[in-house]
């Protein structure tokens, strides 16, 4: 992976925070399976599978908790 | 997706917060599977499947934790 | 659904909070599958299935975290 | 269920808190499947199934987070 | 189980906290399936099964959140 | 395992924190299945399996919550 892919958990808006959470979920997969070729093959299958789509949405939800807390819920 | 779909995590009531959590769960799926056609096909199947309905309810529950905290549990 | 089904996260006791968490878990399913007829059919099956019963108990547990925090753990 | 089964989340020790978390996990199943006969039948099967044992342990873990927070981690 | 198996959530180091989280995950299984013989049989199978190994790691992760919070993240 | 593998939850940056979370997820598997040979065999299979890749990403997400909180979200 690129040397620096997560400079900070701060984002300007909640929506950008959600996008960062989505990125973190993908990086988690990447660190577990470093081969882009294998990931592409696996993704082609799971993106059509309800259970995996919902599971992916769940990982995003967990990361969004972290990012939202890091940004004090964008209340400031 | 529309440019702006998450202006804020603040909602007027707990119930609106729950509805926002439901929306976030759906957006998580959308960002993983951008094709509306594939999502519709997948949804037709999982909406009849207990495991997927409960899993969806779980993702909503995780997002509701975030939204509720962001709103200080609507205590104010 | 009825217009107002979640007026507040406050409950008088921990036990009522647990019951509210159970309700939130059910509403999460309801918002994903609005057809009562389909839900009844699905429920008849999963209520006899260990995996789904435990998964349902987990969703309740997640909501109970939220409700308990909202009530300051009924410490006051 | 008995009218009052959760008078408080406070326990004297961490160990009693863990036991309360175990109880809450069971009550979550009970509220989803009220028939003791069906629960007994289902339990006979899942108690021999690794996936369900681990899933049960996970629900206990989630409730233990709540109970531990409610007791200020028994630090006082 | 021995009368006292969880005197406190405090540990001297983060590493000891992780080991305590591992213990709590096991106790959760033990309280669900009290028979050591059945547990041994089940464990022999799941320890070779990726899904169960990852699920076990997840239960440890949830308990580690609790133990880490109880120890103020070993910051003091 | 080496005597000391988790000296602290503090990391200099969010990215290092994410890498620590990935390590913790792996250690959780290691403590459950101490045989490196079995783990290697199991890993060869699950690294090609979408469900297990997403599940691994989820365990990382849970540990990242802990590590991020321990570092005060690298806000300081």
Short mmCIF file of C-alpha atoms in Angstrom, two decimals:
data_model
loop_
_atom_site.label_atom_id
_atom_site.label_comp_id
_atom_site.label_asym_id
_atom_site.label_seq_id
_atom_site.Cartn_x
_atom_site.Cartn_y
_atom_site.Cartn_z
CA UNK A 1 0.00 0.00 0.00
CA UNK A 2 1.02 3.60 -0.41
CA UNK A 3 3.15 4.77 2.50
CA UNK A 4 0.56 7.19 3.78
CA UNK A 5 -3.11 6.42 3.30
CA UNK A 6 -4.58 7.62 6.61
CA UNK A 7 -3.19 10.99 7.58
CA UNK A 8 -6.03 11.74 10.00
CA UNK A 9 -9.52 10.71 11.13
CA UNK A 10 -10.76 14.30 10.85
CA UNK A 11 -13.13 15.12 8.02
CA UNK A 12 -14.93 18.32 7.20
CA UNK A 13 -18.40 16.78 7.11
CA UNK A 14 -20.33 13.71 8.28
CA UNK A 15 -20.64 12.58 4.68
CA UNK A 16 -16.89 12.67 4.17
CA UNK A 17 -16.60 10.75 7.42
CA UNK A 18 -18.87 8.06 6.02
CA UNK A 19 -16.72 7.87 2.93
CA UNK A 20 -13.62 7.51 5.09
CA UNK A 21 -15.34 4.68 6.99
CA UNK A 22 -15.98 2.95 3.66
CA UNK A 23 -12.31 3.33 2.81
CA UNK A 24 -11.23 1.86 6.15
CA UNK A 25 -13.46 -1.17 5.58
CA UNK A 26 -11.76 -1.74 2.24
CA UNK A 27 -8.27 -1.31 3.70
CA UNK A 28 -9.13 -3.95 6.30
CA UNK A 29 -9.78 -6.40 3.49
CA UNK A 30 -6.63 -5.26 1.68
CA UNK A 31 -4.39 -5.87 4.68
CA UNK A 32 -5.85 -9.36 5.04
CA UNK A 33 -5.61 -10.21 1.33
CA UNK A 34 -2.83 -8.16 -0.28
CA UNK A 35 -3.29 -9.60 -3.78
CA UNK A 36 -5.34 -7.19 -5.89
CA UNK A 37 -6.07 -9.96 -8.34
CA UNK A 38 -7.57 -12.26 -5.71
CA UNK A 39 -9.53 -9.35 -4.19
CA UNK A 40 -11.01 -8.47 -7.58
CA UNK A 41 -12.09 -12.06 -8.14
CA UNK A 42 -13.60 -12.31 -4.67
CA UNK A 43 -15.33 -8.94 -5.01
CA UNK A 44 -16.99 -9.88 -8.29
CA UNK A 45 -18.75 -12.68 -6.40
CA UNK A 46 -19.65 -11.01 -3.12
CA UNK A 47 -21.03 -7.86 -4.66
CA UNK A 48 -23.94 -9.94 -5.88
CA UNK A 49 -24.45 -11.69 -2.56
CA UNK A 50 -26.87 -10.16 -0.05
CA UNK A 51 -25.11 -11.58 3.00
CA UNK A 52 -21.77 -10.09 1.97
CA UNK A 53 -23.24 -6.74 1.01
CA UNK A 54 -24.89 -6.44 4.41
CA UNK A 55 -21.72 -7.63 6.14
CA UNK A 56 -19.75 -4.97 4.28
CA UNK A 57 -22.29 -2.37 5.32
CA UNK A 58 -21.80 -3.52 8.91
CA UNK A 59 -18.03 -3.04 8.80
CA UNK A 60 -18.61 0.46 7.43
CA UNK A 61 -21.02 1.10 10.31
CA UNK A 62 -18.40 0.09 12.89
CA UNK A 63 -15.76 2.32 11.32
CA UNK A 64 -18.26 5.17 11.07
CA UNK A 65 -18.71 4.99 14.86
CA UNK A 66 -14.97 5.56 15.23
CA UNK A 67 -14.74 8.33 12.66
CA UNK A 68 -17.83 10.08 14.04
CA UNK A 69 -16.43 10.01 17.58
CA UNK A 70 -13.08 11.28 16.31
CA UNK A 71 -14.88 14.25 14.80
CA UNK A 72 -17.03 14.86 17.85
CA UNK A 73 -19.99 14.01 15.61
CA UNK A 74 -19.34 17.15 13.53
CA UNK A 75 -21.13 19.11 16.24
CA UNK A 76 -18.55 21.86 16.52
CA UNK B 1 -25.09 9.22 -5.41
CA UNK B 2 -26.40 12.73 -4.96
CA UNK B 3 -23.62 15.09 -4.00
CA UNK B 4 -25.00 15.76 -0.55
CA UNK B 5 -26.91 13.01 1.22
CA UNK B 6 -25.71 13.43 4.81
CA UNK B 7 -25.71 17.08 5.82
CA UNK B 8 -25.69 16.28 9.54
CA UNK B 9 -26.20 13.55 12.15
CA UNK B 10 -28.58 15.79 14.11
CA UNK B 11 -32.26 14.90 14.08
CA UNK B 12 -35.16 16.46 15.92
CA UNK B 13 -36.35 13.22 17.53
CA UNK B 14 -35.18 9.71 18.40
CA UNK B 15 -37.53 8.32 15.79
CA UNK B 16 -36.03 10.48 13.05
CA UNK B 17 -32.63 9.29 14.30
CA UNK B 18 -33.70 5.70 13.82
CA UNK B 19 -34.82 6.51 10.30
CA UNK B 20 -31.46 8.13 9.60
CA UNK B 21 -29.73 4.98 10.90
CA UNK B 22 -31.80 2.95 8.45
CA UNK B 23 -30.71 5.26 5.66
CA UNK B 24 -27.04 4.92 6.62
CA UNK B 25 -27.33 1.12 6.54
CA UNK B 26 -28.70 1.35 3.00
CA UNK B 27 -26.01 3.78 1.89
CA UNK B 28 -23.38 1.34 3.16
CA UNK B 29 -24.78 -1.26 0.78
CA UNK B 30 -25.00 1.29 -2.02
CA UNK B 31 -21.35 2.29 -1.71
CA UNK B 32 -20.36 -1.38 -1.85
CA UNK B 33 -22.64 -2.23 -4.78
CA UNK B 34 -23.27 0.89 -6.88
CA UNK B 35 -25.51 -0.82 -9.44
CA UNK B 36 -29.16 -0.17 -8.58
CA UNK B 37 -30.20 -3.05 -10.79
CA UNK B 38 -28.03 -5.56 -8.94
CA UNK B 39 -29.14 -4.17 -5.57
CA UNK B 40 -32.81 -4.54 -6.53
CA UNK B 41 -32.25 -8.14 -7.55
CA UNK B 42 -30.35 -8.93 -4.38
CA UNK B 43 -32.92 -7.16 -2.20
CA UNK B 44 -35.82 -9.13 -3.65
CA UNK B 45 -34.13 -12.27 -2.33
CA UNK B 46 -32.87 -11.14 1.06
CA UNK B 47 -36.05 -9.43 2.12
CA UNK B 48 -37.56 -12.89 2.42
CA UNK B 49 -34.60 -14.36 4.28
CA UNK B 50 -34.62 -14.26 8.09
CA UNK B 51 -30.84 -14.19 8.43
CA UNK B 52 -30.53 -11.17 6.14
CA UNK B 53 -33.42 -9.32 7.73
CA UNK B 54 -31.85 -9.75 11.16
CA UNK B 55 -28.42 -8.79 9.81
CA UNK B 56 -29.93 -5.64 8.30
CA UNK B 57 -31.57 -4.84 11.62
CA UNK B 58 -28.14 -5.23 13.25
CA UNK B 59 -26.49 -2.73 10.91
CA UNK B 60 -29.29 -0.29 11.70
CA UNK B 61 -28.65 -0.89 15.42
CA UNK B 62 -24.97 -0.03 15.04
CA UNK B 63 -25.71 3.16 13.15
CA UNK B 64 -28.40 4.08 15.67
CA UNK B 65 -25.73 3.98 18.40
CA UNK B 66 -23.78 6.57 16.45
CA UNK B 67 -26.74 8.78 15.65
CA UNK B 68 -28.05 8.60 19.22
CA UNK B 69 -24.66 9.61 20.63
CA UNK B 70 -24.42 12.44 18.10
CA UNK B 71 -27.74 13.75 19.39
CA UNK B 72 -26.82 13.28 23.04
CA UNK B 73 -29.65 10.74 23.14
CA UNK B 74 -32.20 13.52 22.53
CA UNK B 75 -31.94 14.34 26.23
CA UNK B 76 -31.61 18.08 25.78
CA UNK C 1 -45.92 2.25 10.76
CA UNK C 2 -47.74 4.44 13.23
CA UNK C 3 -46.59 8.01 12.94
CA UNK C 4 -45.01 8.06 16.36
CA UNK C 5 -43.51 4.88 17.72
CA UNK C 6 -40.40 6.18 19.48
CA UNK C 7 -41.21 9.26 21.52
CA UNK C 8 -38.08 8.92 23.67
CA UNK C 9 -35.24 6.59 24.70
CA UNK C 10 -35.94 7.26 28.38
CA UNK C 11 -37.48 4.47 30.41
CA UNK C 12 -38.25 4.26 34.10
CA UNK C 13 -36.30 1.05 34.71
CA UNK C 14 -33.57 -1.12 33.19
CA UNK C 15 -36.13 -3.78 32.46
CA UNK C 16 -38.31 -1.38 30.49
CA UNK C 17 -35.14 -0.34 28.68
CA UNK C 18 -34.53 -3.94 27.70
CA UNK C 19 -38.06 -4.19 26.39
CA UNK C 20 -37.54 -1.02 24.37
CA UNK C 21 -34.35 -2.54 22.91
CA UNK C 22 -36.37 -5.58 21.86
CA UNK C 23 -38.88 -3.29 20.18
CA UNK C 24 -36.13 -1.42 18.32
CA UNK C 25 -34.73 -4.72 17.01
CA UNK C 26 -38.17 -5.59 15.64
CA UNK C 27 -38.65 -2.17 14.09
CA UNK C 28 -35.32 -2.59 12.30
CA UNK C 29 -36.70 -5.70 10.64
CA UNK C 30 -39.98 -3.95 9.90
CA UNK C 31 -38.30 -1.05 8.13
CA UNK C 32 -36.35 -3.53 5.99
CA UNK C 33 -39.35 -5.74 5.22
CA UNK C 34 -42.56 -3.70 5.43
CA UNK C 35 -44.90 -6.58 4.52
CA UNK C 36 -46.40 -8.01 7.72
CA UNK C 37 -47.37 -11.15 5.83
CA UNK C 38 -43.81 -11.85 4.69
CA UNK C 39 -42.47 -11.05 8.17
CA UNK C 40 -44.90 -13.50 9.77
CA UNK C 41 -43.84 -16.23 7.38
CA UNK C 42 -40.15 -15.55 7.94
CA UNK C 43 -40.62 -15.36 11.71
CA UNK C 44 -42.36 -18.74 11.89
CA UNK C 45 -39.17 -20.25 10.49
CA UNK C 46 -36.46 -18.35 12.33
CA UNK C 47 -38.04 -18.66 15.75
CA UNK C 48 -37.13 -22.33 15.62
CA UNK C 49 -33.59 -21.72 14.38
CA UNK C 50 -30.81 -21.35 16.94
CA UNK C 51 -28.64 -19.14 14.75
CA UNK C 52 -31.46 -16.66 14.17
CA UNK C 53 -32.55 -16.64 17.79
CA UNK C 54 -29.01 -15.83 18.89
CA UNK C 55 -28.66 -13.22 16.13
CA UNK C 56 -31.89 -11.60 17.30
CA UNK C 57 -30.59 -11.61 20.86
CA UNK C 58 -27.46 -9.86 19.58
CA UNK C 59 -29.40 -7.06 17.91
CA UNK C 60 -31.30 -6.56 21.17
CA UNK C 61 -27.94 -6.40 22.99
CA UNK C 62 -26.68 -3.66 20.67
CA UNK C 63 -29.83 -1.60 21.11
CA UNK C 64 -29.72 -2.15 24.86
CA UNK C 65 -26.28 -0.51 24.92
CA UNK C 66 -27.82 2.57 23.34
CA UNK C 67 -30.89 2.66 25.56
CA UNK C 68 -28.81 2.04 28.70
CA UNK C 69 -26.44 4.89 27.82
CA UNK C 70 -29.40 7.16 27.07
CA UNK C 71 -30.71 6.47 30.56
CA UNK C 72 -27.32 6.90 32.22
CA UNK C 73 -27.63 3.22 33.16
CA UNK C 74 -30.57 4.04 35.43
CA UNK C 75 -28.04 5.19 38.03
CA UNK C 76 -29.77 8.43 38.89
CA UNK D 1 -41.60 -13.95 32.36
CA UNK D 2 -41.65 -12.92 35.99
CA UNK D 3 -42.81 -9.34 36.38
CA UNK D 4 -39.45 -8.15 37.61
CA UNK D 5 -36.31 -9.82 36.33
CA UNK D 6 -33.95 -6.86 35.95
CA UNK D 7 -34.15 -4.61 38.99
CA UNK D 8 -30.77 -2.98 38.26
CA UNK D 9 -27.57 -3.20 36.23
CA UNK D 10 -25.46 -2.76 39.36
CA UNK D 11 -23.58 -5.76 40.65
CA UNK D 12 -21.14 -6.08 43.52
CA UNK D 13 -18.31 -7.58 41.44
CA UNK D 14 -17.12 -7.94 37.86
CA UNK D 15 -17.86 -11.64 38.04
CA UNK D 16 -21.47 -11.04 39.03
CA UNK D 17 -21.62 -8.55 36.18
CA UNK D 18 -20.51 -11.24 33.76
CA UNK D 19 -23.21 -13.53 35.09
CA UNK D 20 -25.79 -10.79 34.62
CA UNK D 21 -24.58 -10.36 31.01
CA UNK D 22 -25.13 -14.08 30.48
CA UNK D 23 -28.63 -13.75 31.85
CA UNK D 24 -29.39 -10.81 29.55
CA UNK D 25 -28.25 -12.84 26.53
CA UNK D 26 -30.68 -15.60 27.51
CA UNK D 27 -33.53 -13.17 28.10
CA UNK D 28 -32.97 -11.79 24.59
CA UNK D 29 -33.59 -15.27 23.21
CA UNK D 30 -36.58 -15.73 25.51
CA UNK D 31 -38.27 -12.54 24.35
CA UNK D 32 -37.80 -13.65 20.73
CA UNK D 33 -38.99 -17.22 21.32
CA UNK D 34 -41.35 -17.32 24.31
CA UNK D 35 -42.02 -21.07 24.13
CA UNK D 36 -39.80 -22.86 26.69
CA UNK D 37 -40.39 -26.13 24.87
CA UNK D 38 -39.09 -24.80 21.54
CA UNK D 39 -36.14 -23.10 23.29
CA UNK D 40 -35.18 -26.36 25.00
CA UNK D 41 -35.27 -28.21 21.71
CA UNK D 42 -33.23 -25.55 19.94
CA UNK D 43 -30.73 -25.33 22.81
CA UNK D 44 -30.06 -29.09 22.78
CA UNK D 45 -28.82 -28.65 19.22
CA UNK D 46 -26.86 -25.41 19.39
CA UNK D 47 -25.01 -26.28 22.56
CA UNK D 48 -23.08 -28.81 20.50
CA UNK D 49 -22.45 -26.41 17.63
CA UNK D 50 -19.25 -24.34 17.67
CA UNK D 51 -20.70 -21.47 15.65
CA UNK D 52 -23.64 -21.05 18.02
CA UNK D 53 -21.50 -21.37 21.14
CA UNK D 54 -19.20 -18.62 19.88
CA UNK D 55 -22.18 -16.50 18.79
CA UNK D 56 -23.65 -16.89 22.28
CA UNK D 57 -20.35 -15.87 23.79
CA UNK D 58 -20.42 -12.79 21.57
CA UNK D 59 -23.85 -11.70 22.79
CA UNK D 60 -22.60 -12.10 26.36
CA UNK D 61 -19.59 -9.93 25.46
CA UNK D 62 -21.82 -7.15 24.15
CA UNK D 63 -23.99 -7.19 27.26
CA UNK D 64 -20.90 -7.29 29.45
CA UNK D 65 -19.78 -4.00 27.88
CA UNK D 66 -23.06 -2.45 29.01
CA UNK D 67 -23.02 -3.94 32.49
CA UNK D 68 -19.36 -3.03 33.01
CA UNK D 69 -19.99 0.59 31.96
CA UNK D 70 -23.05 0.72 34.24
CA UNK D 71 -20.82 -0.30 37.14
CA UNK D 72 -18.03 2.08 36.21
CA UNK D 73 -15.93 -1.04 35.63
CA UNK D 74 -16.08 -1.85 39.35
CA UNK D 75 -13.33 0.72 39.86
CA UNK D 76 -14.94 2.48 42.77
CA UNK E 1 -16.51 -23.08 37.64
CA UNK E 2 -14.29 -21.99 40.49
CA UNK E 3 -16.08 -19.63 42.84
CA UNK E 4 -13.92 -16.70 41.93
CA UNK E 5 -12.54 -16.41 38.43
CA UNK E 6 -12.83 -12.68 37.76
CA UNK E 7 -11.62 -10.68 40.76
CA UNK E 8 -11.12 -7.51 38.71
CA UNK E 9 -10.89 -6.05 35.20
CA UNK E 10 -7.65 -4.26 36.10
CA UNK E 11 -4.45 -5.56 34.57
CA UNK E 12 -0.91 -4.23 34.79
CA UNK E 13 -0.37 -4.03 31.01
CA UNK E 14 -2.29 -3.95 27.72
CA UNK E 15 -0.98 -7.39 26.92
CA UNK E 16 -2.34 -8.85 30.14
CA UNK E 17 -5.59 -7.11 29.30
CA UNK E 18 -5.68 -8.89 25.96
CA UNK E 19 -5.11 -12.19 27.71
CA UNK E 20 -7.95 -11.42 30.11
CA UNK E 21 -10.20 -10.68 27.10
CA UNK E 22 -9.30 -14.09 25.70
CA UNK E 23 -10.24 -15.68 29.00
CA UNK E 24 -13.58 -13.87 29.08
CA UNK E 25 -14.38 -15.13 25.57
CA UNK E 26 -13.75 -18.69 26.76
CA UNK E 27 -15.81 -18.25 29.91
CA UNK E 28 -18.70 -17.07 27.74
CA UNK E 29 -18.59 -20.40 25.92
CA UNK E 30 -18.22 -22.27 29.20
CA UNK E 31 -21.31 -20.68 30.72
CA UNK E 32 -23.29 -21.62 27.61
CA UNK E 33 -21.96 -25.19 27.41
CA UNK E 34 -20.91 -26.36 30.89
CA UNK E 35 -19.78 -29.83 29.78
CA UNK E 36 -15.98 -29.87 29.38
CA UNK E 37 -16.25 -33.02 27.31
CA UNK E 38 -18.62 -31.46 24.77
CA UNK E 39 -16.53 -28.27 24.67
CA UNK E 40 -13.38 -30.28 23.94
CA UNK E 41 -15.09 -32.12 21.12
CA UNK E 42 -16.49 -28.92 19.63
CA UNK E 43 -13.15 -27.11 20.00
CA UNK E 44 -11.26 -29.81 18.14
CA UNK E 45 -13.46 -29.06 15.13
CA UNK E 46 -13.68 -25.28 15.21
CA UNK E 47 -10.00 -24.69 15.76
CA UNK E 48 -9.48 -25.85 12.20
CA UNK E 49 -12.30 -23.74 10.80
CA UNK E 50 -11.50 -20.24 9.53
CA UNK E 51 -14.97 -18.86 10.21
CA UNK E 52 -14.89 -19.98 13.84
CA UNK E 53 -11.33 -18.77 14.41
CA UNK E 54 -12.25 -15.33 13.12
CA UNK E 55 -15.48 -15.35 15.13
CA UNK E 56 -13.48 -16.21 18.25
CA UNK E 57 -11.08 -13.40 17.49
CA UNK E 58 -14.07 -11.07 17.24
CA UNK E 59 -15.39 -12.02 20.67
CA UNK E 60 -11.92 -11.36 22.09
CA UNK E 61 -11.95 -7.95 20.36
CA UNK E 62 -15.27 -7.02 21.98
CA UNK E 63 -14.05 -8.04 25.43
CA UNK E 64 -10.79 -6.21 24.84
CA UNK E 65 -12.77 -2.99 24.33
CA UNK E 66 -14.27 -3.47 27.78
CA UNK E 67 -11.02 -4.40 29.50
CA UNK E 68 -9.13 -1.55 27.82
CA UNK E 69 -11.77 0.99 28.91
CA UNK E 70 -11.71 -0.44 32.44
CA UNK E 71 -7.96 0.20 32.53
CA UNK E 72 -8.24 3.65 31.02
CA UNK E 73 -6.27 2.22 28.09
CA UNK E 74 -3.22 1.76 30.34
CA UNK E 75 -2.51 5.47 29.88
CA UNK E 76 -1.95 6.24 33.53
CA UNK F 1 4.26 -16.12 21.45
CA UNK F 2 7.04 -13.73 22.28
CA UNK F 3 6.89 -12.61 25.88
CA UNK F 4 6.10 -9.03 25.01
CA UNK F 5 4.07 -8.31 21.90
CA UNK F 6 1.85 -5.45 23.09
CA UNK F 7 3.84 -2.89 25.03
CA UNK F 8 1.24 -0.16 24.57
CA UNK F 9 -1.87 0.90 22.64
CA UNK F 10 -0.30 4.27 21.82
CA UNK F 11 0.77 4.89 18.26
CA UNK F 12 2.19 7.98 16.61
CA UNK F 13 -0.42 8.16 13.84
CA UNK F 14 -3.90 6.89 12.93
CA UNK F 15 -2.37 4.72 10.24
CA UNK F 16 -0.05 3.02 12.71
CA UNK F 17 -3.08 2.54 14.91
CA UNK F 18 -4.86 0.76 12.09
CA UNK F 19 -1.87 -1.49 11.63
CA UNK F 20 -1.87 -2.27 15.34
CA UNK F 21 -5.58 -3.15 15.09
CA UNK F 22 -4.73 -5.57 12.28
CA UNK F 23 -2.07 -7.14 14.48
CA UNK F 24 -4.51 -7.53 17.37
CA UNK F 25 -6.99 -9.30 15.10
CA UNK F 26 -4.27 -11.76 14.12
CA UNK F 27 -3.18 -12.32 17.71
CA UNK F 28 -6.78 -13.15 18.60
CA UNK F 29 -6.68 -15.96 16.05
CA UNK F 30 -3.25 -17.04 17.28
CA UNK F 31 -4.38 -17.36 20.88
CA UNK F 32 -7.32 -19.48 19.76
CA UNK F 33 -5.27 -21.69 17.41
CA UNK F 34 -1.65 -21.77 18.60
CA UNK F 35 -0.43 -24.08 15.82
CA UNK F 36 1.24 -22.03 13.08
CA UNK F 37 0.89 -24.92 10.69
CA UNK F 38 -2.87 -25.18 11.14
CA UNK F 39 -3.23 -21.39 10.93
CA UNK F 40 -1.30 -21.33 7.64
CA UNK F 41 -3.52 -24.03 6.18
CA UNK F 42 -6.68 -22.29 7.32
CA UNK F 43 -5.46 -18.91 6.08
CA UNK F 44 -4.73 -20.22 2.60
CA UNK F 45 -8.42 -21.06 2.32
CA UNK F 46 -10.08 -18.07 3.95
CA UNK F 47 -8.01 -15.48 2.15
CA UNK F 48 -9.90 -16.43 -0.98
CA UNK F 49 -13.30 -16.38 0.71
CA UNK F 50 -15.30 -13.16 0.68
CA UNK F 51 -17.17 -13.91 3.89
CA UNK F 52 -13.95 -14.50 5.82
CA UNK F 53 -12.20 -11.47 4.35
CA UNK F 54 -15.09 -9.25 5.39
CA UNK F 55 -15.25 -10.92 8.81
CA UNK F 56 -11.53 -10.26 9.26
CA UNK F 57 -12.05 -6.65 8.26
CA UNK F 58 -14.76 -6.44 10.91
CA UNK F 59 -12.48 -7.69 13.69
CA UNK F 60 -9.92 -5.08 12.62
CA UNK F 61 -12.67 -2.43 12.78
CA UNK F 62 -13.55 -3.40 16.35
CA UNK F 63 -9.93 -3.28 17.47
CA UNK F 64 -9.47 0.03 15.66
CA UNK F 65 -12.23 1.50 17.82
CA UNK F 66 -10.23 0.53 20.89
CA UNK F 67 -6.89 1.74 19.57
CA UNK F 68 -8.38 5.01 18.33
CA UNK F 69 -9.99 5.70 21.71
CA UNK F 70 -6.72 4.84 23.47
CA UNK F 71 -5.01 7.49 21.36
CA UNK F 72 -7.74 10.04 21.84
CA UNK F 73 -8.29 9.75 18.09
CA UNK F 74 -4.85 11.26 17.44
CA UNK F 75 -6.40 14.67 18.07
CA UNK F 76 -3.72 15.92 20.41
#
